[in-house]
Rosetta silent file (secondary structure, phi, psi, omega in degrees, C-alpha in Angstrom):
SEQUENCE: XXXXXXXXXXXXXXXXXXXXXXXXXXXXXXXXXXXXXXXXXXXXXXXXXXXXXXXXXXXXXXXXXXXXXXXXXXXXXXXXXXXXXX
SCORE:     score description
SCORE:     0.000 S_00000001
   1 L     0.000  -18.824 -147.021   51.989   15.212  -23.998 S_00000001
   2 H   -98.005  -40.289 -163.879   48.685   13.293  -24.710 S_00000001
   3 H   -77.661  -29.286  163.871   47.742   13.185  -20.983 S_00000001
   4 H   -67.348  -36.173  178.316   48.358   17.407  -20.526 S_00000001
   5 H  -110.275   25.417   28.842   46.249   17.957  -23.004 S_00000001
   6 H    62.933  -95.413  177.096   44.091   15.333  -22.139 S_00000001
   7 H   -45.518  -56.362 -173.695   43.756   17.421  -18.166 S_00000001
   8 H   -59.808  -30.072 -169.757   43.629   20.984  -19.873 S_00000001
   9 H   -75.405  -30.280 -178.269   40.471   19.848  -22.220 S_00000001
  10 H  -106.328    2.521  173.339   38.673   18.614  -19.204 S_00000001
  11 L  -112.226   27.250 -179.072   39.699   21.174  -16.638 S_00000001
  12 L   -92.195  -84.797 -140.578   38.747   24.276  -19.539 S_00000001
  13 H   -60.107  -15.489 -149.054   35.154   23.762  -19.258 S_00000001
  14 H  -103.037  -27.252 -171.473   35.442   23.692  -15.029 S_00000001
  15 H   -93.523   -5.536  175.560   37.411   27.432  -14.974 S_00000001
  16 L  -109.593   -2.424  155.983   34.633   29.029  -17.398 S_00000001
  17 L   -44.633  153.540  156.635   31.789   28.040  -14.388 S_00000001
  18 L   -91.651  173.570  167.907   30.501   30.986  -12.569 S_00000001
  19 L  -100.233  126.917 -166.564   30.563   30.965   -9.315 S_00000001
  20 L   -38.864  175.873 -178.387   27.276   29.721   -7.391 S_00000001
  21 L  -117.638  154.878 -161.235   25.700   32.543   -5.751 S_00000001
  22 L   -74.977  165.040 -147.986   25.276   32.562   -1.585 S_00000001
  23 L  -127.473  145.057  176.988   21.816   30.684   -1.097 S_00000001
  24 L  -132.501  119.878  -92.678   19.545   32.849    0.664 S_00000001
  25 L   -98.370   92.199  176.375   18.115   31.216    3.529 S_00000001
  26 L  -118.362  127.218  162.774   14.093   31.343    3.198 S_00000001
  27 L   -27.935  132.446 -150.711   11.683   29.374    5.373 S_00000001
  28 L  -139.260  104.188  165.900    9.735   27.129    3.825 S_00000001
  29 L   -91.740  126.217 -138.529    6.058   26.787    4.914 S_00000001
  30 L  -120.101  124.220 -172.630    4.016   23.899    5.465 S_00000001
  31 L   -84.910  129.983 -160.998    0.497   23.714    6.251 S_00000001
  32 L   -61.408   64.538  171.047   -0.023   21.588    9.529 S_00000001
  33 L   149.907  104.851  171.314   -3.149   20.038    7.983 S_00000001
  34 L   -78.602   93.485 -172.497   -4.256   18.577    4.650 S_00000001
  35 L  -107.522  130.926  126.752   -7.674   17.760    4.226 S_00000001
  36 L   -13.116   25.119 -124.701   -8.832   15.647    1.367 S_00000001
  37 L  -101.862  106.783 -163.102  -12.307   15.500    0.196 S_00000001
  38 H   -63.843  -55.136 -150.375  -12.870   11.917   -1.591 S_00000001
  39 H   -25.674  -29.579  162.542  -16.530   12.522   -1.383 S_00000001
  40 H   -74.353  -18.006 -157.022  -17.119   13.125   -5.050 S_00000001
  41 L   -86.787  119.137 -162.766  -15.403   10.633   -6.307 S_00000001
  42 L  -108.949  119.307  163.936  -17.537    6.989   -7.735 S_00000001
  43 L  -123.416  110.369  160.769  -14.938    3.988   -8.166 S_00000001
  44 L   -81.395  113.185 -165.673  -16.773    1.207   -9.994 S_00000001
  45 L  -160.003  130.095 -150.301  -15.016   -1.864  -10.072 S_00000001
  46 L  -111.742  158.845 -159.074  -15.899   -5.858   -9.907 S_00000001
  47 L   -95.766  124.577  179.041  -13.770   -8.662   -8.122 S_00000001
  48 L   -82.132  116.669 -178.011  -11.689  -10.919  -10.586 S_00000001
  49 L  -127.020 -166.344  170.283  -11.327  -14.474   -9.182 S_00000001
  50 L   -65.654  127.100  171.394  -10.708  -17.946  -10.813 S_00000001
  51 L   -37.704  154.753  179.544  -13.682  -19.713  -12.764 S_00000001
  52 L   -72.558  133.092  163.794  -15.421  -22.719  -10.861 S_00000001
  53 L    98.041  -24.131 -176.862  -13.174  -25.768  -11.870 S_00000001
  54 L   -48.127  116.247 -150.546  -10.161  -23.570  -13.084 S_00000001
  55 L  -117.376  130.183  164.135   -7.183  -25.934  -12.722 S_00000001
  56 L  -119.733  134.152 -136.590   -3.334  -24.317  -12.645 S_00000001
  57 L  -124.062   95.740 -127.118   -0.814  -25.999  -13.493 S_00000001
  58 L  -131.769  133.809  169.518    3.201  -25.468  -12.199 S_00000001
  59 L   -95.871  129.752  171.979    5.814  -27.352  -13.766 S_00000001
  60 L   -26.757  131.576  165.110    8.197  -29.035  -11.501 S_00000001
  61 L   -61.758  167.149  178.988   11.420  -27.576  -10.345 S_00000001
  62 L  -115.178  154.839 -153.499   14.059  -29.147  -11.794 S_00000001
  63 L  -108.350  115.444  176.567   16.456  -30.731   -9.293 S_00000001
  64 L  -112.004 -175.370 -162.744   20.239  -29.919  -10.207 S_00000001
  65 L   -89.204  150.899  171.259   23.349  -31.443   -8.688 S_00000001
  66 L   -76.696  142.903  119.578   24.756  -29.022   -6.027 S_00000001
  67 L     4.548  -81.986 -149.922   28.220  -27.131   -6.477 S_00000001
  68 L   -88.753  117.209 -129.428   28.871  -27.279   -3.257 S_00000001
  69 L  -132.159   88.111 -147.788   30.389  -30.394   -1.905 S_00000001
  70 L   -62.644  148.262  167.396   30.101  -30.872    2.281 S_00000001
  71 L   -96.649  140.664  178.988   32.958  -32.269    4.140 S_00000001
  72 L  -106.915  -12.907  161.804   32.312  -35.211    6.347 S_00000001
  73 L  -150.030 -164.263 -150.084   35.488  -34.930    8.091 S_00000001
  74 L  -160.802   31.409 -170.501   38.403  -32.192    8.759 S_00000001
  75 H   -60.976  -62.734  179.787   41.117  -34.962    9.155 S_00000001
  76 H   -76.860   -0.579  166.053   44.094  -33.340    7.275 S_00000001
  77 H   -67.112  -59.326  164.083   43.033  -30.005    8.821 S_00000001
  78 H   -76.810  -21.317 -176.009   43.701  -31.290   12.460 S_00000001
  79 H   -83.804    8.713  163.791   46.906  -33.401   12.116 S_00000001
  80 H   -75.494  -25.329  178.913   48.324  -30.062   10.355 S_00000001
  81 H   -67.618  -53.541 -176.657   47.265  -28.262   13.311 S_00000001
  82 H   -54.159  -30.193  174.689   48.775  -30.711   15.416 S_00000001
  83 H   -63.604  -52.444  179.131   51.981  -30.621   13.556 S_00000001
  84 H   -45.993  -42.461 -170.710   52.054  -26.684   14.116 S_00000001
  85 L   -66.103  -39.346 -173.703   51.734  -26.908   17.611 S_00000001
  86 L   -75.009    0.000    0.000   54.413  -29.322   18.496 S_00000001
């Protein structure tokens, strides 16, 4: 009972939409050329670098133990294989 009326409360509001209207098809023009004119335009502006002597300072990564734990051999992989085979 919970879940029909539950559906009807959220399928009410979808049956009181109108229906879109056909889209009517218009061309849309663009002009093949934009020109720009910067020429008024003053940008004042000075270059920020480090001070003479300016020292920075990074703290070491820190080195953790890996997860991930490499196999140096694949021993019980092949004689299972081998077993299969026979």
């Amino acid at each position: 009972m919970k879940k029909l009326l539950l559906v009807l409360l959220v399928a009410t509001p979808a049956l009181a939409q109108d229906a879109e209207p056909a889209p009517t098809e218009q061309k849309v023009k663009f002009k093949h050329r934009t020109e720009i004119d910067f020429g008024g335009v003053e940008v004042n502006g000075s270059v920020a670098k480090p001070f003479i002597g300016e020292v920075i300072v990074a703290t070491p990564a820190d080195n953790y133990p890996s997860f991930i734990k490499l196999r140096t051999d694949f021993a019980p992989e092949m004689t299972q294989s081998v077993d299969q085979v026979k």
